[in-house]
XYZ file of C-alpha atoms in Angstrom:
590
model
C 154.431 118.918 95.981
C 157.112 116.635 94.584
C 154.754 113.645 94.903
C 152.092 115.518 92.936
C 154.527 116.431 90.158
C 155.750 112.824 90.038
C 152.227 111.486 89.714
C 151.406 113.978 86.967
C 154.588 113.009 85.113
C 153.689 109.315 85.351
C 150.156 109.937 84.035
C 151.594 111.965 81.149
C 154.029 109.209 80.262
C 151.227 106.614 80.432
C 149.032 108.658 78.089
C 151.895 109.062 75.618
C 152.627 105.347 75.750
C 148.997 104.381 75.145
C 148.689 106.932 72.348
C 151.795 105.572 70.649
C 150.847 101.890 70.986
C 147.082 102.198 70.305
C 146.553 105.448 68.401
C 143.113 104.564 66.984
C 141.695 103.241 70.278
C 143.239 106.111 72.225
C 141.717 108.689 69.913
C 138.227 107.155 70.046
C 138.233 106.729 73.815
C 139.657 110.201 74.381
C 136.922 111.797 72.264
C 134.243 109.699 74.027
C 135.472 110.736 77.466
C 135.702 114.358 76.423
C 132.142 114.217 75.070
C 130.809 112.587 78.267
C 132.610 115.130 80.434
C 130.810 117.978 78.695
C 131.803 121.617 78.776
C 134.407 122.986 81.154
C 133.696 125.001 83.169
C 130.209 123.661 83.911
C 127.326 125.766 82.620
C 123.709 126.367 83.641
C 120.914 125.769 81.188
C 118.866 128.851 80.242
C 115.407 129.406 81.666
C 112.730 128.131 79.242
C 111.046 130.833 77.183
C 107.268 130.703 77.791
C 105.624 128.954 74.830
C 102.408 130.906 75.359
C 104.133 134.303 75.310
C 105.823 134.429 71.925
C 105.092 134.990 68.252
C 104.630 132.191 65.723
C 104.748 132.568 61.933
C 102.697 130.197 59.811
C 102.427 130.558 56.015
C 103.293 134.227 56.183
C 100.919 134.973 59.042
C 102.279 135.944 62.452
C 100.360 134.971 65.559
C 101.376 136.589 68.828
C 100.395 134.928 72.080
C 100.329 136.752 75.403
C 98.567 134.190 77.563
C 101.186 134.012 80.291
C 101.696 137.756 80.647
C 97.949 138.307 80.669
C 97.516 135.607 83.301
C 100.233 137.178 85.460
C 98.636 140.620 85.145
C 95.071 139.551 85.904
C 95.936 137.259 88.805
C 98.441 139.563 90.522
C 95.822 140.819 93.053
C 95.237 137.238 94.201
C 98.865 136.644 95.146
C 98.567 138.568 98.414
C 99.133 136.620 101.610
C 95.663 137.328 103.138
C 93.858 135.921 100.085
C 96.186 132.949 100.020
C 95.480 132.294 103.705
C 91.720 132.451 103.039
C 92.135 129.964 100.184
C 94.051 127.565 102.447
C 91.402 127.803 105.167
C 88.565 127.193 102.689
C 90.443 124.219 101.213
C 91.091 122.649 104.624
C 87.502 123.153 105.827
C 86.004 121.713 102.636
C 88.396 118.744 102.812
C 87.367 118.075 106.414
C 83.694 118.000 105.431
C 84.400 115.609 102.555
C 86.461 113.337 104.810
C 83.704 113.369 107.422
C 81.077 112.434 104.853
C 83.317 109.756 103.386
C 84.183 107.880 106.577
C 82.437 109.093 109.733
C 78.672 109.174 109.100
C 78.140 105.399 109.336
C 79.609 102.817 111.739
C 83.188 101.799 111.022
C 82.137 98.141 111.062
C 79.944 98.764 108.004
C 82.901 99.349 105.676
C 84.288 96.470 103.672
C 87.147 96.328 101.199
C 87.100 95.281 97.576
C 88.477 91.838 98.467
C 86.290 91.200 101.534
C 84.840 87.677 101.698
C 83.077 85.417 104.188
C 85.200 82.359 103.426
C 88.994 82.372 103.174
C 90.894 80.191 100.737
C 92.101 76.629 101.241
C 92.048 75.653 104.945
C 91.647 79.219 106.209
C 88.221 78.517 107.689
C 89.412 75.421 109.544
C 87.966 71.937 109.660
C 84.476 71.904 108.119
C 84.647 75.702 107.992
C 84.020 76.089 111.723
C 86.136 79.251 111.983
C 83.878 81.026 109.477
C 80.532 80.168 111.144
C 77.678 81.017 111.196
C 76.836 79.745 107.724
C 73.236 80.969 107.554
C 70.463 83.009 109.217
C 72.578 86.124 109.483
C 72.522 89.437 107.625
C 74.039 92.899 107.779
C 74.402 96.019 105.685
C 77.773 97.148 104.394
C 79.302 99.856 102.210
C 81.604 99.139 99.291
C 84.226 101.570 97.997
C 84.401 102.639 94.379
C 86.521 101.022 91.653
C 86.266 97.450 92.957
C 85.888 96.017 89.451
C 89.599 96.601 88.853
C 90.677 94.835 92.071
C 91.615 91.325 91.008
C 93.295 88.176 92.266
C 97.070 88.442 92.163
C 97.665 84.714 92.674
C 95.886 81.714 91.130
C 92.808 80.500 93.025
C 91.359 77.025 92.537
C 87.565 76.694 92.306
C 86.772 72.997 91.900
C 89.025 72.061 88.999
C 89.202 75.599 87.543
C 92.120 77.961 88.037
C 91.052 81.596 88.338
C 93.491 84.527 88.288
C 93.735 88.256 87.494
C 89.955 88.755 87.786
C 87.654 89.538 90.723
C 86.787 86.233 92.419
C 83.120 85.505 91.678
C 81.535 82.066 92.022
C 77.871 81.702 91.096
C 75.262 84.431 90.919
C 73.630 83.002 87.795
C 70.560 81.459 89.432
C 67.256 83.272 89.827
C 68.074 84.389 93.377
C 71.662 85.380 92.535
C 73.328 83.039 95.017
C 77.088 83.438 95.419
C 79.587 81.126 97.052
C 80.901 82.614 100.283
C 84.445 83.185 99.006
C 83.235 85.518 96.237
C 84.321 89.141 96.545
C 81.394 90.895 98.219
C 81.686 94.225 96.414
C 82.344 92.701 92.997
C 79.250 90.529 93.401
C 77.203 93.624 94.326
C 78.440 95.352 91.148
C 77.730 92.289 89.010
C 74.242 91.994 90.499
C 73.581 95.634 89.582
C 73.017 96.844 93.142
C 75.865 99.384 93.176
C 77.943 101.259 90.590
C 81.636 100.670 90.219
C 82.311 104.416 89.943
C 80.635 105.386 93.223
C 80.402 102.233 95.354
C 77.327 101.960 97.552
C 75.473 100.134 100.298
C 74.033 96.616 100.121
C 72.599 94.105 102.569
C 73.926 90.547 102.531
C 71.954 87.516 103.716
C 73.769 84.272 104.535
C 71.814 81.284 103.231
C 74.060 78.352 104.174
C 74.582 75.303 101.973
C 73.903 75.528 98.263
C 74.480 73.294 95.271
C 75.139 74.081 91.609
C 76.385 77.668 91.505
C 75.718 78.978 87.997
C 77.968 81.432 86.148
C 76.859 84.791 84.853
C 78.371 87.730 82.985
C 76.970 91.200 83.634
C 78.158 94.769 84.207
C 81.583 93.869 82.881
C 82.191 91.048 85.364
C 82.053 87.277 84.855
C 81.659 84.560 87.456
C 82.570 80.871 87.322
C 80.414 77.858 88.065
C 80.763 75.300 90.863
C 78.550 72.215 90.858
C 79.169 70.483 94.234
C 77.616 71.604 97.502
C 79.311 74.332 99.516
C 78.397 74.982 103.159
C 78.163 78.771 103.001
C 76.477 81.072 100.460
C 74.973 84.525 100.362
C 72.433 86.648 98.508
C 72.291 90.415 98.241
C 69.479 92.961 98.516
C 69.360 96.740 98.232
C 67.559 97.144 101.556
C 69.928 98.708 104.092
C 69.866 100.885 107.175
C 72.932 102.950 106.321
C 72.860 106.632 105.405
C 75.846 107.985 103.442
C 76.570 105.310 100.844
C 78.359 107.140 98.032
C 82.135 106.946 97.735
C 83.311 110.561 97.477
C 86.786 109.922 96.080
C 85.856 111.484 92.736
C 84.494 114.566 94.496
C 87.692 114.802 96.533
C 89.748 114.334 93.365
C 87.921 117.184 91.620
C 88.415 119.484 94.629
C 92.113 118.657 94.844
C 92.745 119.061 91.116
C 90.989 122.434 91.219
C 93.024 123.462 94.271
C 96.344 122.562 92.648
C 95.394 124.380 89.438
C 94.529 127.524 91.426
C 97.828 127.266 93.270
C 99.781 127.210 90.007
C 97.862 129.843 88.048
C 96.077 132.164 90.484
C 97.708 132.287 93.931
C 101.250 131.420 92.802
C 102.998 131.027 96.170
C 106.763 130.658 96.393
C 108.022 127.533 94.581
C 108.926 125.719 97.802
C 105.469 126.438 99.280
C 103.817 125.193 96.083
C 105.965 122.051 96.234
C 104.953 121.272 99.815
C 101.296 121.698 98.902
C 101.746 119.063 96.176
C 103.435 116.689 98.626
C 100.692 117.038 101.245
C 97.718 117.026 98.863
C 98.910 113.950 96.970
C 99.797 111.976 100.081
C 96.517 112.576 101.887
C 94.373 112.026 98.812
C 95.891 108.557 98.438
C 95.803 107.784 102.169
C 92.205 108.939 102.682
C 90.464 108.339 99.371
C 92.024 106.492 96.460
C 94.011 103.761 98.268
C 93.481 103.757 102.038
C 95.299 100.897 103.719
C 92.023 99.921 105.446
C 88.393 101.032 105.450
C 88.051 103.425 107.242
C 91.653 104.673 106.944
C 93.894 104.080 109.975
C 95.063 107.614 110.682
C 97.816 106.444 113.022
C 99.349 104.398 110.198
C 98.955 107.283 107.752
C 100.698 109.749 110.058
C 103.396 107.157 110.692
C 104.232 107.264 106.972
C 103.574 111.000 106.543
C 106.417 112.263 108.734
C 109.127 110.240 106.900
C 107.523 111.362 103.637
C 108.110 114.985 104.604
C 111.751 114.240 105.356
C 112.265 112.451 102.032
C 110.267 115.187 100.301
C 112.707 117.812 101.515
C 115.553 115.777 100.053
C 113.736 115.573 96.713
C 113.274 119.330 96.739
C 116.977 119.856 97.350
C 118.222 117.500 94.618
C 115.684 118.159 91.869
C 112.617 120.361 92.234
C 114.388 123.551 93.355
C 116.294 123.653 90.071
C 113.233 123.292 87.831
C 110.036 124.667 89.355
C 111.330 128.257 89.859
C 112.298 128.355 86.179
C 108.600 128.497 85.273
C 107.807 131.485 87.510
C 106.849 133.591 84.452
C 104.901 130.762 82.824
C 102.329 129.633 85.436
C 99.849 128.316 82.888
C 102.500 126.255 81.152
C 103.880 125.029 84.479
C 100.405 123.873 85.465
C 100.191 121.780 82.295
C 103.679 120.273 82.501
C 103.509 119.505 86.200
C 99.919 118.715 87.144
C 98.886 116.342 84.358
C 101.734 113.876 85.053
C 101.541 114.567 88.805
C 97.957 113.369 89.055
C 98.725 110.465 86.727
C 101.390 109.447 89.242
C 99.170 109.957 92.281
C 96.566 107.730 90.598
C 99.099 105.042 89.656
C 96.609 102.371 90.744
C 94.335 103.519 87.889
C 96.770 104.739 85.246
C 98.734 101.472 85.342
C 95.780 99.158 86.028
C 95.886 97.610 82.548
C 99.632 96.942 82.618
C 100.033 93.225 83.418
C 102.789 93.757 86.000
C 102.177 93.953 89.740
C 105.264 93.157 91.795
C 108.067 93.559 89.237
C 109.456 90.152 90.183
C 110.378 87.277 87.890
C 107.497 85.101 89.117
C 104.939 87.884 88.686
C 106.120 88.856 85.201
C 106.167 85.281 83.900
C 102.758 84.242 85.241
C 100.802 87.249 83.983
C 99.768 87.091 80.307
C 101.625 89.801 78.438
C 103.831 90.598 81.435
C 107.132 90.121 79.636
C 105.985 92.129 76.607
C 104.801 94.957 78.853
C 108.121 94.952 80.711
C 110.101 95.163 77.457
C 107.970 98.089 76.241
C 108.348 99.915 79.576
C 112.112 99.359 79.614
C 112.442 100.705 76.061
C 110.371 103.802 76.868
C 112.322 104.467 80.060
C 115.600 103.920 78.184
C 114.670 106.533 75.574
C 113.689 109.029 78.280
C 116.846 108.356 80.281
C 119.077 108.797 77.214
C 117.387 112.112 76.475
C 117.941 113.234 80.064
C 121.582 112.076 79.892
C 121.997 114.330 76.854
C 120.594 117.257 78.851
C 122.877 116.540 81.806
C 125.930 116.275 79.525
C 125.304 119.745 78.149
C 125.765 121.157 81.673
C 128.996 119.300 82.389
C 127.520 117.378 85.340
C 127.303 113.963 83.671
C 130.431 112.420 85.307
C 129.157 113.448 88.744
C 125.727 111.881 88.130
C 127.247 108.760 86.578
C 129.422 108.293 89.644
C 126.447 108.369 91.993
C 124.225 106.155 89.842
C 126.973 103.577 89.263
C 127.680 103.495 92.999
C 123.985 103.053 93.740
C 123.733 100.309 91.127
C 126.617 98.418 92.734
C 124.961 98.690 96.152
C 121.670 97.387 94.702
C 123.545 94.520 93.050
C 125.128 93.592 96.365
C 121.736 93.686 98.119
C 120.237 91.424 95.461
C 122.599 88.630 96.542
C 121.647 88.667 100.230
C 120.842 85.061 101.240
C 117.211 84.264 102.022
C 115.945 87.603 100.703
C 114.691 88.795 97.348
C 115.290 92.195 95.788
C 112.011 94.101 95.276
C 112.017 97.389 93.386
C 108.898 99.169 94.680
C 107.553 101.999 92.581
C 108.303 104.579 95.267
C 111.955 103.477 95.129
C 111.979 103.902 91.334
C 110.844 107.501 91.878
C 113.574 108.121 94.454
C 116.200 106.749 92.079
C 115.131 108.743 89.025
C 114.177 112.113 90.537
C 117.735 113.353 91.217
C 118.450 113.136 87.491
C 115.616 115.564 86.668
C 116.965 118.684 88.401
C 117.317 120.817 85.272
C 115.201 123.713 83.898
C 113.591 121.929 80.969
C 109.999 121.091 80.136
C 110.684 117.355 80.058
C 112.284 117.575 83.505
C 109.080 119.214 84.776
C 107.002 116.382 83.325
C 109.294 113.757 84.854
C 109.237 115.469 88.244
C 105.447 115.698 88.310
C 104.932 112.035 87.498
C 107.718 110.711 89.724
C 106.609 112.759 92.738
C 103.039 111.542 92.287
C 104.192 107.935 91.971
C 106.357 108.293 95.087
C 103.416 109.661 97.093
C 101.155 106.892 95.825
C 103.616 104.234 96.947
C 104.339 105.484 100.460
C 100.758 106.542 101.245
C 99.169 103.309 100.036
C 101.798 100.790 101.143
C 104.246 102.588 103.421
C 108.010 102.499 103.048
C 108.156 98.815 102.123
C 111.548 97.157 102.270
C 113.706 96.803 99.182
C 114.548 93.298 100.459
C 111.715 90.884 101.205
C 111.340 87.223 102.018
C 109.787 84.747 99.605
C 106.774 84.501 101.930
C 106.251 88.288 101.756
C 106.248 88.203 97.975
C 104.059 85.107 97.792
C 101.295 86.769 99.863
C 98.353 84.350 99.482
C 100.099 82.351 96.746
C 102.098 79.118 96.984
C 105.034 79.250 99.389
C 107.102 76.495 97.801
C 106.493 73.947 100.570
C 106.687 70.210 99.727
C 103.631 68.510 98.251
C 102.192 65.091 99.218
C 101.174 62.442 96.694
C 97.878 60.629 96.184
C 98.219 56.869 96.067
C 94.774 56.665 94.523
C 95.010 57.438 90.839
C 93.244 56.816 87.552
C 94.754 53.325 87.347
C 93.913 52.150 90.876
C 90.461 53.698 91.323
C 87.707 51.118 90.728
C 84.535 52.798 89.406
C 82.512 49.613 89.874
C 82.619 50.060 93.662
C 79.782 52.293 94.953
C 80.911 55.751 96.068
C 79.797 55.068 99.651
C 82.287 52.204 99.868
C 85.201 54.044 98.309
C 88.288 55.245 100.169
C 91.082 57.367 98.772
C 94.693 56.980 99.908
C 97.868 59.037 99.946
C 101.552 58.404 100.679
C 103.112 58.697 104.123
C 105.381 61.585 105.030
C 109.019 60.974 104.029
C 111.400 60.867 106.973
C 113.345 63.839 105.616
C 110.193 65.977 105.794
C 109.358 64.726 109.294
C 112.668 66.140 110.504
C 111.649 69.482 108.975
C 108.516 69.530 111.139
C 105.844 68.218 108.746
C 103.653 65.919 110.861
C 100.183 65.608 109.314
C 97.847 66.104 106.394
C 95.058 68.470 105.426
C 92.501 67.325 102.846
C 90.191 69.667 100.960
C 87.050 68.079 99.561
C 85.187 70.408 97.213
C 87.306 73.337 98.468
C 86.419 72.713 102.144
C 88.815 71.202 104.686
C 87.210 67.888 105.629
C 90.144 66.142 107.255
C 93.189 67.175 109.305
C 95.337 64.531 110.982
C 97.866 61.722 110.541
C 95.783 59.113 108.707
C 96.687 58.042 105.164
C 93.146 57.604 103.849
C 89.735 59.199 103.721
C 86.349 57.554 103.262
C 84.077 58.955 100.560
C 80.930 57.794 102.350
C 78.518 60.693 102.612
C 79.473 62.301 99.312
C 76.762 62.733 96.696
C 77.340 60.186 93.922
C 75.527 62.384 91.396
C 77.953 65.301 91.704
C 81.617 65.756 90.773
C 84.072 66.031 93.648
C 87.493 67.636 93.926
C 90.317 66.638 96.280
C 93.425 68.616 97.247
C 96.027 67.505 99.777
C 98.687 69.331 101.817
C 101.214 68.542 104.502
C 100.683 70.137 107.921
C 103.202 71.550 110.368
C 102.251 72.900 113.774
C 98.569 72.803 112.893
C 99.006 74.870 109.721
C 98.726 73.551 106.185
C 101.410 74.081 103.572
C 100.802 74.293 99.853
C 97.969 72.170 98.486
C 98.243 69.985 95.428
C 96.310 70.661 92.284
C 92.857 69.030 92.420
C 92.210 65.388 91.738
C 88.744 65.102 90.192
C 86.172 62.345 90.623
C 83.329 62.576 88.103
C 79.849 61.077 88.680
C 80.527 58.341 86.112
C 83.405 57.053 88.249
C 86.238 58.600 86.229
C 89.185 59.649 88.381
C 91.380 62.419 86.926
C 94.831 62.699 88.463
C 95.981 66.114 89.698
C 98.293 68.199 87.572
C 101.815 68.719 88.937
C 102.615 71.671 91.147
C 100.814 73.551 93.935
C 97.388 75.137 93.707
C-alpha cells in the first residue's frame, strides 16, 4: 500500500514538473492522449437503424420504407428448423452433383492446368530434350479449366532473343496449321485457336508433330503469341475431335448456386448469426478448393481437408474477435446485411479475379519493381487502406478501446519487424495473413465494419483454400519459383569483336571462360549450353562446335554453370544472325 502511494506521488510530481517546464508541449500531448483514450468508462456503439425501414423527406415529400419489416414478416414461416434442414440437404445434394459433373465423369489424367506444357523451360527437358520425349506421333484429348486467359507468366521467359512476361506463354500458331512450340501453354493456345471459350473451358485433342521451323505469331481471341524462327524439336497442333464427355467447366454454375444459397441464408432462412457465419466459412472455402482455384486438377481432397480443419480453428477465433460483435447487430435488417456482407464477401472469395488487373503478385520488392505499374498500384492500395484504417480508428476511439487495440497492433508490428530480420529468410505478407491482421479491428456494429468483415473473410478463405497456410517467412528460392535464383553466371569468350563472320558456320566454334576457383569450391563443376532454347551440351568443356546448325537461320546461345547435374541461372542470349553478326548477351540472368 505504501509502495503504491509512493509511486502515485512520484508520478504526480513528475507531471507537475513537466507541466511547469514545458507547459505548451504538456498541454498538447495531454489533450492528444486524452483524445486517443476515448470516453471513460468505455461505451458500446448503438445498433444500426435499418436504412430500408425509415422515412426520408425530399423536397417536402416524405417517403416511408418498410422493406426490412416486410421481409421479416413474409419470411418468418421459413425460419423453422425443419425447412432449414431441408434447404441444407438440397444444397448439399445439388453441390455433390455439380462436383461429380465437374471432376468425376472423365478420367483424372485428362485434366490439365492453365500452365500445362509439353516442354519445360531452360534445361528442364534434359540434354536434347530427352526427358520430354516422345516429340511426335502421339496424341491425346484433354480438358482445360475456365479463365486460363488471365493465367500469365510471373517471371520473365526467354524465347530466342525475346523476353516474355506477364502474359500467357504462346509461341507460334500463326501458320495455316496453327503449329505451336511445345512450351506454349496448352489451354491458352486452345483459346487462341478458337477451339474452347475462356469462360467455360472445354476439351481439345493435341497432336505432337515433332520438329518445326519458323513459328509465326498471331493475335486472336484476346491473346497474342510471339514468333520463333529457328527449328525446335517438339511442336503440337490442336483439333476439336475428342473422346471425352463432360467438357464444360461448371465453376460459374457452382458460383451461381452458392451466391443464391448465401442470399437465401441471409434473407429467407435467417439462422442464428454463428450458424450463418459457419456457412459462409464452409461455402467460401470449398468453392475455392473445388472450383475457382483448386491446387491441382482434379482437386486433391486430402490436401483440401488438411487445410480445412485449421481453417475452422482460425475461423472460430475470427468469430470471437470480430464477427460476433457485428453480424448480430443486423438481425432486424436481413436485406441490408445481405448487401453489406455478401457483395464484398464474394469479391474476397474471388480475389484471383477481382485483383487480376492489379500488377502485384507476391507483395515483395522484386515483384513490385519488375511489374509495370506495380509501384503505382502499391501506393494507391496503401492510400486506400490508410483512409479505411483511419476511419476505423475513429470508430474504435469512440468506444474507448483504442489504447487496447493499439497495444496489440504495435506488439504485433514489432514481432513482424523482428521476423523480417531473420537471416536467410524473407518476410512474405500473404493475403490471408493481411485478413487475419485486419479482422480484429472490425469488431464493431457499423456498416463499414460489415463490409470489411465480408471482404476480409472472403480473402482469408481464398488464400488458405488455394495455397494453404503458407509461411510468413520464405527462402529466396521459394519466392523465385521458376525465376532466377541469383546463382553466378559464366562468361562467353566469343564476342562481337572476336567472332569472324568470314569463317563458314560449319567451321565455327564458340568459347567460354573456365570456372573460377572460388566457384569450384562452392560446388560448381560444369556447364550447360542452350542452343535455340534447347540444351545441346552439358559437361566440362570450354567450347562448342556450331557444325550442324543451319546457316540460313538465326541462333541463340545461353550458358549456365552446373552443380550436381543441375543448371543454375542462364545468361541472357547471345545472338548469331545469318549474316554473321554476333550480338553479345545483355547483363544479368535470363
